[in-house]
Every structure is written in structure tokens, then in C-alpha cells.
mmCIF file of C-alpha atoms and ligand atoms in Angstrom:
data_model
loop_
_atom_site.group_PDB
_atom_site.id
_atom_site.type_symbol
_atom_site.label_atom_id
_atom_site.label_comp_id
_atom_site.label_asym_id
_atom_site.label_seq_id
_atom_site.Cartn_x
_atom_site.Cartn_y
_atom_site.Cartn_z
ATOM 1 C CA MET A 523 -9.236 -4.765 -9.490
ATOM 2 C CA SER A 524 -12.386 -6.418 -7.247
ATOM 3 C CA TYR A 525 -14.053 -5.338 -4.345
ATOM 4 C CA GLN A 526 -11.709 -7.962 -1.980
ATOM 5 C CA LYS A 527 -8.751 -7.406 -3.884
ATOM 6 C CA GLU A 528 -9.291 -3.903 -3.293
ATOM 7 C CA THR A 529 -9.950 -4.842 0.690
ATOM 8 C CA TYR A 530 -6.989 -7.271 0.770
ATOM 9 C CA VAL A 531 -4.552 -4.074 -0.343
ATOM 10 C CA ARG A 532 -5.897 -1.723 2.107
ATOM 11 C CA ILE A 533 -5.671 -4.178 4.514
ATOM 12 C CA LYS A 534 -2.400 -5.428 3.723
ATOM 13 C CA ALA A 535 -1.159 -1.464 3.681
ATOM 14 C CA GLU A 536 -2.728 -0.883 6.900
ATOM 15 C CA PHE A 537 -0.437 -3.977 8.513
ATOM 16 C CA SER A 538 2.848 -2.035 6.707
ATOM 17 C CA LYS A 539 1.447 1.202 8.645
ATOM 18 C CA LYS A 540 1.632 -0.459 12.151
ATOM 19 C CA TYR A 541 4.674 -2.136 11.485
ATOM 20 C CA LEU A 542 6.648 0.840 10.468
ATOM 21 C CA GLU A 543 4.824 2.438 13.316
ATOM 22 C CA ALA A 544 5.825 -0.532 16.262
ATOM 23 C CA GLN A 545 9.507 0.267 14.534
ATOM 24 C CA ARG A 546 9.314 4.003 14.348
ATOM 25 C CA ARG A 547 8.426 4.244 18.345
ATOM 26 C CA ALA A 548 10.393 1.685 19.383
ATOM 27 C CA GLN A 549 13.596 4.001 17.641
ATOM 28 C CA MET A 550 11.553 6.727 19.857
ATOM 29 C CA ARG A 551 12.438 5.627 22.699
ATOM 30 C CA ARG A 552 15.745 3.835 22.430
ATOM 31 C CA ALA A 553 17.079 7.546 21.328
ATOM 32 C CA GLU A 554 15.630 8.256 24.577
ATOM 33 C CA LEU A 555 17.340 6.045 26.040
ATOM 34 C CA HIS A 556 20.432 7.492 24.605
ATOM 35 C CA ALA A 557 19.689 10.732 25.454
ATOM 36 C CA GLN A 558 18.933 9.898 29.131
ATOM 37 C CA LEU A 559 21.908 7.385 29.752
ATOM 38 C CA PRO A 560 24.768 7.292 27.476
ATOM 39 C CA GLU A 561 26.544 4.076 28.565
ATOM 40 C CA VAL A 562 23.321 2.869 27.147
ATOM 41 C CA ALA A 563 24.423 4.570 24.011
ATOM 42 C CA GLU A 564 27.717 3.210 23.761
ATOM 43 C CA LEU A 565 26.352 -0.855 24.902
ATOM 44 C CA ASP A 566 24.207 -0.478 21.847
ATOM 45 C CA ARG A 567 26.772 0.541 19.701
ATOM 46 C CA ARG A 568 29.070 -2.138 21.614
ATOM 47 C CA LEU A 569 25.776 -4.217 20.877
ATOM 48 C CA SER A 570 25.200 -3.226 17.030
ATOM 49 C CA MET A 571 28.926 -4.708 15.856
ATOM 50 C CA THR A 572 27.833 -8.477 17.021
ATOM 51 C CA GLY A 573 26.745 -9.174 13.355
ATOM 52 C CA MET A 574 30.025 -8.535 12.328
ATOM 53 C CA GLU A 575 31.577 -9.805 14.914
ATOM 54 C CA ILE A 576 29.728 -13.260 13.998
ATOM 55 C CA MET A 577 30.659 -12.173 10.323
ATOM 56 C CA ASP A 578 34.311 -11.958 11.361
ATOM 57 C CA ALA A 579 34.278 -15.736 13.128
ATOM 58 C CA LEU A 580 33.035 -17.810 10.380
ATOM 59 C CA THR A 581 35.119 -15.802 7.654
ATOM 60 C CA SER A 582 38.473 -15.158 9.708
ATOM 61 C CA GLY A 583 39.895 -19.497 9.423
ATOM 62 C CA GLY A 584 40.852 -20.628 12.831
ATOM 63 C CA ASN A 585 38.510 -22.075 15.651
ATOM 64 C CA THR A 586 35.283 -21.079 14.218
ATOM 65 C CA GLU A 587 32.758 -22.577 17.251
ATOM 66 C CA ALA A 588 34.994 -21.216 19.953
ATOM 67 C CA LYS A 589 35.271 -17.548 18.678
ATOM 68 C CA LEU A 590 31.671 -17.688 17.949
ATOM 69 C CA ALA A 591 30.979 -19.132 21.343
ATOM 70 C CA GLU A 592 32.673 -16.135 22.733
ATOM 71 C CA VAL A 593 31.129 -13.971 20.734
ATOM 72 C CA LYS A 594 27.993 -15.015 22.103
ATOM 73 C CA VAL A 595 28.695 -14.608 25.803
ATOM 74 C CA ARG A 596 30.551 -10.887 25.121
ATOM 75 C CA ASN A 597 26.876 -9.897 23.478
ATOM 76 C CA GLU A 598 25.032 -11.933 26.417
ATOM 77 C CA GLN A 599 26.990 -10.129 29.297
ATOM 78 C CA LEU A 600 26.289 -6.643 26.967
ATOM 79 C CA GLN A 601 22.575 -7.481 26.674
ATOM 80 C CA ARG A 602 22.795 -8.031 30.779
ATOM 81 C CA GLU A 603 24.931 -5.064 31.400
ATOM 82 C CA ARG A 604 22.154 -2.844 29.606
ATOM 83 C CA ALA A 605 19.134 -4.283 31.989
ATOM 84 C CA LYS A 606 20.850 -3.581 34.328
ATOM 85 C CA ILE A 607 21.997 -0.265 33.619
ATOM 86 C CA LEU A 608 17.645 0.476 32.704
ATOM 87 C CA ARG A 609 16.396 -1.074 35.306
ATOM 88 C CA ALA A 610 18.502 1.233 38.248
ATOM 89 C CA ASN A 611 17.030 4.320 36.138
ATOM 90 C CA GLY A 612 13.569 3.118 36.269
ATOM 91 C CA TYR A 613 12.869 1.793 32.669
ATOM 92 C CA ASP A 614 11.792 -1.291 32.074
ATOM 93 C CA GLU A 615 14.387 -3.644 30.383
ATOM 94 C CA ASN A 616 12.390 -4.152 27.011
ATOM 95 C CA TYR A 617 11.624 -0.831 26.999
ATOM 96 C CA SER A 618 13.507 -0.095 23.644
ATOM 97 C CA ASP A 619 12.233 -3.961 21.910
ATOM 98 C CA VAL A 620 9.581 -3.277 19.339
ATOM 99 C CA HIS A 621 6.341 -4.083 20.357
ATOM 100 C CA TYR A 622 4.106 -5.113 17.680
ATOM 101 C CA GLU A 623 0.254 -5.206 18.245
ATOM 102 C CA CYS A 624 0.527 -9.157 17.359
ATOM 103 C CA GLU A 625 3.374 -10.688 18.590
ATOM 104 C CA LYS A 626 2.989 -13.922 16.770
ATOM 105 C CA CYS A 627 3.873 -12.067 13.081
ATOM 106 C CA GLY A 628 5.194 -8.897 14.026
ATOM 107 C CA ASP A 629 2.346 -7.214 12.608
ATOM 108 C CA SER A 630 3.790 -8.574 8.691
ATOM 109 C CA GLY A 631 0.501 -10.685 8.758
ATOM 110 C CA TYR A 632 1.816 -13.752 7.796
ATOM 111 C CA LEU A 633 3.694 -16.709 9.318
ATOM 112 C CA GLU A 634 5.740 -19.233 7.806
ATOM 113 C CA HIS A 635 2.859 -21.726 6.458
ATOM 114 C CA GLY A 636 0.176 -18.314 5.119
ATOM 115 C CA MET A 637 -1.909 -15.602 6.927
ATOM 116 C CA CYS A 638 -1.987 -14.831 10.162
ATOM 117 C CA ASP A 639 -5.150 -15.181 12.164
ATOM 118 C CA CYS A 640 -4.590 -11.730 13.000
ATOM 119 C CA MET A 641 -4.991 -10.821 9.184
ATOM 120 C CA LYS A 642 -7.963 -13.230 8.892
ATOM 121 C CA ARG A 643 -9.478 -11.714 11.821
ATOM 122 C CA ALA A 644 -8.765 -8.113 9.928
ATOM 123 C CA LEU A 645 -10.492 -9.158 6.850
ATOM 124 C CA THR A 646 -13.188 -10.869 7.989
ATOM 125 C CA GLU A 647 -13.807 -7.747 10.272
ATOM 126 C CA ALA A 648 -13.665 -5.520 6.925
ATOM 127 C CA GLY A 649 -15.786 -8.217 5.314
ATOM 128 C CA TYR A 650 -18.609 -7.736 8.340
ATOM 129 C CA GLU A 651 -18.335 -3.474 7.564
ATOM 130 C CA ALA A 652 -18.517 -3.946 4.087
ATOM 131 C CA SER A 653 -21.793 -6.112 3.359
ATOM 132 C CA GLY A 654 -23.694 -3.150 4.818
ATOM 133 C CA LEU A 655 -25.300 -5.336 7.478
ATOM 134 C CA GLY A 656 -23.912 -3.221 10.356
ATOM 135 C CA GLY A 657 -25.023 -4.432 14.011
ATOM 136 C CA LEU A 658 -27.242 -7.085 12.536
ATOM 137 C CA ILE A 659 -24.011 -9.471 12.092
ATOM 138 C CA ARG A 660 -23.342 -9.993 15.695
ATOM 139 C CA THR A 661 -26.898 -10.880 16.790
ATOM 140 C CA GLN A 662 -28.787 -12.858 14.017
ATOM 141 C CA SER A 663 -27.216 -16.446 13.726
ATOM 142 C CA PHE A 664 -27.892 -19.742 12.770
ATOM 143 C CA GLU A 665 -27.313 -20.569 16.533
ATOM 144 C CA ASN A 666 -30.033 -18.189 17.918
ATOM 145 C CA PHE A 667 -32.375 -19.631 15.344
ATOM 146 C CA SER A 668 -35.134 -21.258 17.325
ATOM 147 C CA LEU A 669 -37.466 -23.582 15.191
ATOM 148 C CA ASP A 670 -39.637 -23.543 18.333
ATOM 149 C CA TYR A 671 -41.929 -20.485 16.763
ATOM 150 C CA TYR A 672 -42.984 -22.527 13.772
ATOM 151 C CA THR A 673 -45.132 -25.173 15.956
ATOM 152 C CA SER A 674 -48.725 -24.080 14.322
ATOM 153 C CA THR A 675 -48.223 -27.774 12.253
ATOM 154 C CA VAL A 676 -45.915 -30.868 12.338
ATOM 155 C CA GLU A 677 -45.166 -30.187 8.573
ATOM 156 C CA SER A 678 -44.771 -26.472 9.221
ATOM 157 C CA ARG A 679 -41.977 -26.951 11.238
ATOM 158 C CA GLU A 680 -40.425 -29.732 9.578
ATOM 159 C CA ARG A 681 -40.647 -27.585 6.375
ATOM 160 C CA ILE A 682 -38.663 -24.695 8.121
ATOM 161 C CA GLU A 683 -36.084 -27.276 10.143
ATOM 162 C CA ARG A 684 -35.114 -28.431 6.467
ATOM 163 C CA SER A 685 -34.910 -25.160 4.623
ATOM 164 C CA VAL A 686 -32.621 -23.865 7.631
ATOM 165 C CA LEU A 687 -30.517 -26.836 7.019
ATOM 166 C CA SER A 688 -30.077 -26.130 3.291
ATOM 167 C CA LEU A 689 -29.414 -22.874 4.038
ATOM 168 C CA ARG A 690 -26.937 -23.896 6.173
ATOM 169 C CA ARG A 691 -25.339 -25.928 4.517
ATOM 170 C CA PHE A 692 -24.966 -23.920 1.712
ATOM 171 C CA ALA A 693 -23.267 -21.282 3.638
ATOM 172 C CA GLU A 694 -21.347 -23.072 4.972
ATOM 173 C CA GLN A 695 -19.522 -25.061 2.275
ATOM 174 C CA PHE A 696 -19.548 -21.903 0.292
ATOM 175 C CA GLU A 697 -16.679 -21.854 -2.174
ATOM 176 C CA GLU A 698 -15.595 -19.371 -4.533
ATOM 177 C CA ASP A 699 -17.613 -20.835 -7.816
ATOM 178 C CA THR A 700 -20.742 -21.797 -5.942
ATOM 179 C CA TYR A 701 -24.043 -20.586 -7.432
ATOM 180 C CA LYS A 702 -27.622 -20.864 -6.328
ATOM 181 C CA ASN A 703 -30.109 -18.398 -5.242
ATOM 182 C CA PHE A 704 -32.279 -18.379 -3.075
ATOM 183 C CA LEU A 705 -36.316 -16.679 -2.606
ATOM 184 C CA LEU A 706 -37.004 -16.445 0.749
ATOM 185 C CA VAL A 707 -40.955 -15.675 0.848
ATOM 186 C CA GLY A 708 -43.858 -15.114 4.041
ATOM 187 C CA GLY A 709 -45.542 -12.980 6.074
ATOM 188 C CA THR A 710 -43.611 -10.166 8.548
ATOM 189 C CA GLY A 711 -41.576 -11.222 11.268
ATOM 190 C CA LEU A 712 -40.877 -14.512 10.565
ATOM 191 C CA GLY A 713 -37.319 -14.905 10.470
ATOM 192 C CA LYS A 714 -36.093 -13.951 5.831
ATOM 193 C CA THR A 715 -34.043 -11.155 7.142
ATOM 194 C CA HIS A 716 -32.113 -13.233 10.580
ATOM 195 C CA LEU A 717 -31.730 -16.380 8.630
ATOM 196 C CA SER A 718 -30.103 -13.981 5.307
ATOM 197 C CA THR A 719 -28.098 -12.350 8.023
ATOM 198 C CA ALA A 720 -26.977 -15.476 8.920
ATOM 199 C CA MET A 721 -25.957 -16.718 6.145
ATOM 200 C CA ALA A 722 -23.999 -13.573 4.810
ATOM 201 C CA LYS A 723 -22.066 -13.945 8.286
ATOM 202 C CA THR A 724 -20.684 -17.586 7.578
ATOM 203 C CA ILE A 725 -19.885 -17.089 4.240
ATOM 204 C CA ILE A 726 -18.170 -13.977 5.028
ATOM 205 C CA ASP A 727 -16.462 -15.702 8.032
ATOM 206 C CA ARG A 728 -15.781 -18.245 5.017
ATOM 207 C CA GLY A 729 -13.419 -15.560 3.423
ATOM 208 C CA HIS A 730 -16.102 -14.013 0.797
ATOM 209 C CA ASP A 731 -17.551 -11.253 0.230
ATOM 210 C CA VAL A 732 -20.898 -10.588 0.541
ATOM 211 C CA LEU A 733 -23.442 -7.391 0.520
ATOM 212 C CA TYR A 734 -26.347 -7.027 1.522
ATOM 213 C CA VAL A 735 -28.788 -4.139 0.970
ATOM 214 C CA THR A 736 -32.335 -3.457 1.041
ATOM 215 C CA ALA A 737 -34.394 -3.146 -2.065
ATOM 216 C CA LEU A 738 -35.473 0.527 -1.136
ATOM 217 C CA GLY A 739 -31.852 1.121 -0.625
ATOM 218 C CA MET A 740 -30.351 -0.800 -3.818
ATOM 219 C CA LEU A 741 -32.918 0.628 -6.267
ATOM 220 C CA GLY A 742 -32.528 4.412 -4.592
ATOM 221 C CA ASP A 743 -28.999 3.790 -5.343
ATOM 222 C CA PHE A 744 -29.404 3.663 -8.527
ATOM 223 C CA GLU A 745 -31.686 6.474 -9.078
ATOM 224 C CA ALA A 746 -29.410 8.554 -7.485
ATOM 225 C CA LYS A 747 -26.354 7.952 -9.470
ATOM 226 C CA ARG A 748 -28.763 8.227 -12.091
ATOM 227 C CA PHE A 749 -30.902 11.374 -11.706
ATOM 228 C CA GLY A 750 -29.449 13.066 -8.737
ATOM 229 C CA ASP A 751 -25.424 14.411 -7.356
ATOM 230 C CA GLY A 752 -24.864 11.185 -6.345
ATOM 231 C CA VAL A 753 -24.765 12.125 -2.364
ATOM 232 C CA GLY A 754 -25.921 9.594 -0.027
ATOM 233 C CA VAL A 755 -25.449 7.083 -2.291
ATOM 234 C CA ARG A 756 -24.494 3.882 0.102
ATOM 235 C CA ASN A 757 -22.643 1.472 -2.499
ATOM 236 C CA ASP A 758 -21.511 2.419 -6.427
ATOM 237 C CA PRO A 759 -24.587 0.392 -8.174
ATOM 238 C CA MET A 760 -21.297 -1.790 -10.163
ATOM 239 C CA ARG A 761 -20.838 -3.249 -6.207
ATOM 240 C CA TYR A 762 -24.966 -5.157 -6.876
ATOM 241 C CA THR A 763 -23.976 -6.757 -10.098
ATOM 242 C CA ASP A 764 -20.243 -7.618 -9.077
ATOM 243 C CA ALA A 765 -20.170 -8.798 -5.258
ATOM 244 C CA GLN A 766 -20.098 -12.860 -5.252
ATOM 245 C CA VAL A 767 -23.251 -12.338 -3.075
ATOM 246 C CA LEU A 768 -26.130 -10.225 -2.371
ATOM 247 C CA ILE A 769 -28.742 -10.309 -0.571
ATOM 248 C CA ILE A 770 -31.771 -7.983 -1.339
ATOM 249 C CA ASP A 771 -34.033 -7.440 1.479
ATOM 250 C CA ASP A 772 -37.728 -6.506 1.474
ATOM 251 C CA LEU A 773 -38.003 -6.545 -2.057
ATOM 252 C CA GLY A 774 -41.769 -4.834 -2.937
ATOM 253 C CA THR A 775 -41.712 -2.503 -0.049
ATOM 254 C CA GLU A 776 -39.841 -0.012 -2.268
ATOM 255 C CA VAL A 777 -41.330 2.594 -4.415
ATOM 256 C CA ASN A 778 -40.997 1.100 -8.108
ATOM 257 C CA ASN A 779 -41.136 2.654 -11.470
ATOM 258 C CA GLN A 780 -39.726 1.812 -14.828
ATOM 259 C CA PHE A 781 -36.604 2.847 -14.235
ATOM 260 C CA THR A 782 -36.337 0.862 -11.016
ATOM 261 C CA THR A 783 -37.702 -1.906 -12.139
ATOM 262 C CA ALA A 784 -35.950 -1.899 -15.114
ATOM 263 C CA CYS A 785 -32.319 -1.828 -12.901
ATOM 264 C CA LEU A 786 -33.500 -4.270 -10.568
ATOM 265 C CA TYR A 787 -34.114 -6.678 -13.632
ATOM 266 C CA ASP A 788 -30.388 -5.451 -14.648
ATOM 267 C CA VAL A 789 -29.083 -6.945 -11.393
ATOM 268 C CA ILE A 790 -30.895 -10.087 -11.482
ATOM 269 C CA ASN A 791 -29.848 -10.787 -15.231
ATOM 270 C CA HIS A 792 -26.604 -9.756 -14.674
ATOM 271 C CA ARG A 793 -26.121 -11.916 -11.381
ATOM 272 C CA ILE A 794 -27.181 -14.872 -13.042
ATOM 273 C CA ASN A 795 -25.482 -15.037 -16.088
ATOM 274 C CA GLN A 796 -22.445 -14.521 -14.424
ATOM 275 C CA ARG A 797 -23.437 -17.322 -12.147
ATOM 276 C CA LYS A 798 -22.818 -15.341 -8.732
ATOM 277 C CA THR A 799 -25.738 -16.033 -5.561
ATOM 278 C CA THR A 800 -28.273 -13.933 -5.116
ATOM 279 C CA VAL A 801 -30.786 -13.906 -2.053
ATOM 280 C CA ILE A 802 -34.018 -12.190 -2.013
ATOM 281 C CA ASN A 803 -36.286 -11.759 0.911
ATOM 282 C CA THR A 804 -40.129 -11.024 0.371
ATOM 283 C CA ASN A 805 -43.481 -10.927 1.174
ATOM 284 C CA LEU A 806 -44.833 -10.737 -2.174
ATOM 285 C CA SER A 807 -45.734 -13.943 -3.738
ATOM 286 C CA VAL A 808 -44.441 -15.142 -7.114
ATOM 287 C CA ARG A 809 -47.888 -14.389 -8.122
ATOM 288 C CA ASP A 810 -47.188 -9.927 -6.954
ATOM 289 C CA ILE A 811 -43.555 -10.402 -8.379
ATOM 290 C CA GLU A 812 -44.903 -10.981 -11.955
ATOM 291 C CA ALA A 813 -47.936 -8.533 -11.023
ATOM 292 C CA ARG A 814 -45.451 -5.498 -10.011
ATOM 293 C CA TYR A 815 -42.337 -5.782 -11.699
ATOM 294 C CA GLY A 816 -43.672 -8.025 -14.926
ATOM 295 C CA GLU A 817 -42.979 -11.272 -16.266
ATOM 296 C CA ARG A 818 -38.828 -10.919 -17.577
ATOM 297 C CA ILE A 819 -37.869 -10.337 -14.078
ATOM 298 C CA ALA A 820 -40.946 -13.055 -12.153
ATOM 299 C CA SER A 821 -40.050 -15.736 -14.918
ATOM 300 C CA ARG A 822 -36.241 -15.295 -14.397
ATOM 301 C CA ILE A 823 -36.827 -15.615 -10.037
ATOM 302 C CA LEU A 824 -38.954 -19.091 -10.878
ATOM 303 C CA GLY A 825 -36.423 -20.535 -12.641
ATOM 304 C CA GLU A 826 -33.283 -20.050 -10.966
ATOM 305 C CA TYR A 827 -34.586 -19.335 -7.343
ATOM 306 C CA VAL A 828 -35.096 -21.798 -4.633
ATOM 307 C CA PRO A 829 -38.139 -20.540 -3.192
ATOM 308 C CA ILE A 830 -37.752 -20.634 0.653
ATOM 309 C CA LEU A 831 -41.189 -20.655 2.659
ATOM 310 C CA PHE A 832 -41.886 -18.759 5.761
ATOM 311 C CA GLU A 833 -45.310 -19.768 7.113
ATOM 312 C CA GLY A 834 -46.714 -18.808 11.147
ATOM 313 C CA LYS A 835 -46.662 -16.340 13.185
ATOM 314 C CA ASP A 836 -44.890 -13.169 13.694
ATOM 315 C CA VAL A 837 -41.924 -14.159 15.827
ATOM 316 C CA ARG A 838 -41.435 -10.691 16.565
ATOM 317 C CA ARG A 839 -44.629 -10.419 18.557
ATOM 318 C CA GLN A 840 -44.162 -14.097 20.134
ATOM 319 C CA LYS A 841 -41.289 -12.791 21.593
ATOM 320 C CA ILE A 842 -43.404 -10.327 22.963
ATOM 321 C CA PHE A 843 -46.116 -11.697 24.119
ATOM 322 C CA GLY A 844 -45.377 -15.128 23.808
ATOM 323 C CA LYS A 845 -45.409 -18.226 21.867
ATOM 324 C CA LYS A 846 -49.101 -19.257 22.413
ATOM 325 C CA LYS A 847 -50.807 -16.217 21.575
HETATM 326 N N1 ATP B 1152 -36.654 -18.206 14.367
HETATM 327 C C1 ATP B 1152 -36.114 -18.106 15.259
HETATM 328 N N2 ATP B 1152 -35.085 -17.994 16.107
HETATM 329 C C2 ATP B 1152 -35.106 -16.485 16.815
HETATM 330 N N3 ATP B 1152 -35.266 -15.430 16.392
HETATM 331 C C3 ATP B 1152 -35.631 -14.804 15.619
HETATM 332 C C4 ATP B 1152 -36.243 -16.090 14.665
HETATM 333 N N4 ATP B 1152 -37.167 -15.675 13.678
HETATM 334 C C5 ATP B 1152 -37.144 -14.621 13.718
HETATM 335 N N5 ATP B 1152 -36.729 -13.809 14.843
HETATM 336 C C6 ATP B 1152 -36.357 -12.458 15.537
HETATM 337 O O1 ATP B 1152 -37.050 -11.970 15.162
HETATM 338 C C7 ATP B 1152 -37.315 -10.638 14.611
HETATM 339 C C8 ATP B 1152 -37.878 -10.275 13.156
HETATM 340 O O2 ATP B 1152 -36.927 -11.615 12.209
HETATM 341 P P1 ATP B 1152 -36.961 -11.125 10.913
HETATM 342 O O3 ATP B 1152 -36.931 -9.659 10.709
HETATM 343 O O4 ATP B 1152 -35.955 -11.804 10.120
HETATM 344 O O5 ATP B 1152 -38.238 -11.148 10.315
HETATM 345 P P2 ATP B 1152 -38.678 -10.535 8.544
HETATM 346 O O6 ATP B 1152 -38.634 -12.218 7.717
HETATM 347 O O7 ATP B 1152 -37.177 -10.131 7.947
HETATM 348 O O8 ATP B 1152 -39.800 -9.858 8.207
HETATM 349 P P3 ATP B 1152 -40.156 -9.184 7.383
HETATM 350 O O9 ATP B 1152 -41.039 -9.315 6.349
HETATM 351 O O10 ATP B 1152 -40.878 -7.831 8.103
HETATM 352 O O11 ATP B 1152 -39.071 -8.076 6.832
HETATM 353 C C9 ATP B 1152 -35.779 -9.892 14.863
HETATM 354 O O12 ATP B 1152 -35.591 -9.719 15.514
HETATM 355 C C10 ATP B 1152 -35.081 -11.952 14.826
HETATM 356 O O13 ATP B 1152 -34.049 -11.734 15.085
HETATM 357 MG MG1 MG B 1153 -37.040 -8.648 6.906
HETATM 358 ZN ZN1 ZN B 1154 -0.328 -12.112 13.342
#
């Protein structure tokens, strides 16, 4: 089962639980009322016959309309009486109604024409949670990505503007079978992580599965799985090949060896073969990548990834010292 299906099944189970829990709590309140107020128990017994009375009216012949109207009047009268007793005893008249978390769908997660917003929200939240981005997903977006930090030359500003536009369009139009890889390259503090988080959020909001990880974290997971007892593994390494979109941040900051390089090759190669989108962020130039990881990795990145260059002055520093410095 794909990771997304697993999430969906889990959320559906949570909804069923919520629904049953709401029913159970209402039942308990009803039982409490019946224990406290025998008149209400009697009224509820009579109210519970309404269904049968309707059936009877529909099947016993004669003036169906008139009989139905009679049932309705009686029912309303019983309800009014019940409400009066509850109020007189200090209860809210809806005390034993079922109170759903979402009144729109009754915690079923579905409306007549598809999924309820509450279920969509739960799935999106689960997506954020599963992405590994933590708090970044709420603070780094396309909306708060400013071009004003890239003003050293007109060209550099225009270049970053085009890049942001194309990344944004890519994320906003992401579909099930969308496939494109990006290599975000440039010095520290220039917005690579910020922009990839913004992409992740947009793609998750569209209902897709995104996994964010640092190269250090990802390759550490492979090592822990292979050589360790698996304790502290962030993700099952399978997720790195299976995730619909994978973002590998800070490539080049990990300590690499033959094993980790083989794992990195495997992830990159697998994902290209399966046409699954990957975004890699790095301070390394393509030449550095070749020197560090070898030709097989470098040539795949060169051939299959769209390079996005980041130039300028460290935005972290600009935020502290001002844009002119
Ligand atoms: N264009 C921008 N507009 C607003 N905030 C920005 C912009 N670029 C970067 N930032 C902010 O500056 C900080 C550094 O950016 P970010 O982490 O994306 O840099 P980076 O390129 O990933 O750097 P590193 O190579 O060190 O990982 C973050 O807090 C980020 O939100
Ligand atoms: Mg970064
Ligand atoms: Zn709902």
C-alpha cells in the first residue's frame, strides 16, 4: 500500500472513531437523562415509535396524508414536552443530541458530492506532518519570499524572479503524473530551503505526498538500517524511493563514503526511472558534485535536473544587518 493510501486509511479510521465516540457520548447523556428523569424516558420510548407509526400510515390504506400529518403533530408535541421538561430541570434541550466535531458531515468526512473540508484538512495536516518539514512549512512560503534581497544586479534579480515563478507554477500545477527535477544551487542563506519548503507546502495542499529530508538525515537512515539497530531512523529508507516528491536538502554537508554514495545513487537513479520528482538543494557546483560523488551521479543530475541558481548576499545576514550591507 502506498504511503498516501496508508495515511488515508488511517485518517478514515480516525473519523469512524470520532463518529462512534460522538454517538457513544450522546447515548451516555441520554441514559443519564433517563435515570434522572423517568418522564423523559417515557417520552423517548414514545418518540422512538414514530418510525413505526409512519410505516403504519403508509401501508394501512385510507387517507395516508392525513395520517402522516397526525403522526407529525404528535411527534412535535412530544418533542416540545420533552424540551420543556429538560429546561425545567436545568438541562439544555439538545442535551442528548449527538454533537459532531463537524456538523456539516457528521464526522463521516464525506458530503453528498465528495470529501468534506474537514477531511481534506485532516489529510493536508497529515501530509504536513509526514513531510518532515516541521515548523518550516508554516513559516516559509511563496507569499513571504521577497525578491528585494537579490538586487546586486538587475540580471540577478530578474533571474531569481524567473526561477521563483517557474518553481511556483510547477508546484501550483502539480498533478499525479507530473515529473521534473530541480537542483537548487548557491551559497548559504540565499533561500534554497525556503523555496523548496514553499513548493512542498503547495504540493501537499494539492493532495500529494512530499518528503523533505537533509542529505545527512537520509543517508544516516540508510546507514542506521544497514549497520545499526535502526534506532532513531527518521524514515524507512523505502520512503526515499517511494515518496511522490522528495526534497533532499543540504547535499554535500554530510560525511560521505562508498556506502552512502551508493545509496544516494540508488535513490536518484530509482526516482529518475520511476519518473518521480526530486528536488536537491546544495552549495556544491556540478563540478564539486562530480568530484564528491563521481560521474554516475553527476551525469544523472546534469542530464535530468533543471538547475536553479541562487546568487547574492546571504539573506540571513541581510535580515540582521540590513539590505545595504
Ligand atoms: N527571498 C527571501 N525572502 C524572505 N526570506 C528569505 C528569502 N531568502 C531566504 N530567506 C530567509 O532567510 C533564511 C535563510 O534562507 P534559507 O534557509 O532558505 O537559505 P539556504 O539557501 O537554504 O541556505 P543554506 O545553504 O545555508 O542551507 C531563512 O530564514 C529564510 O526564510
Ligand atoms: Mg538550506
Ligand atoms: Zn466535515
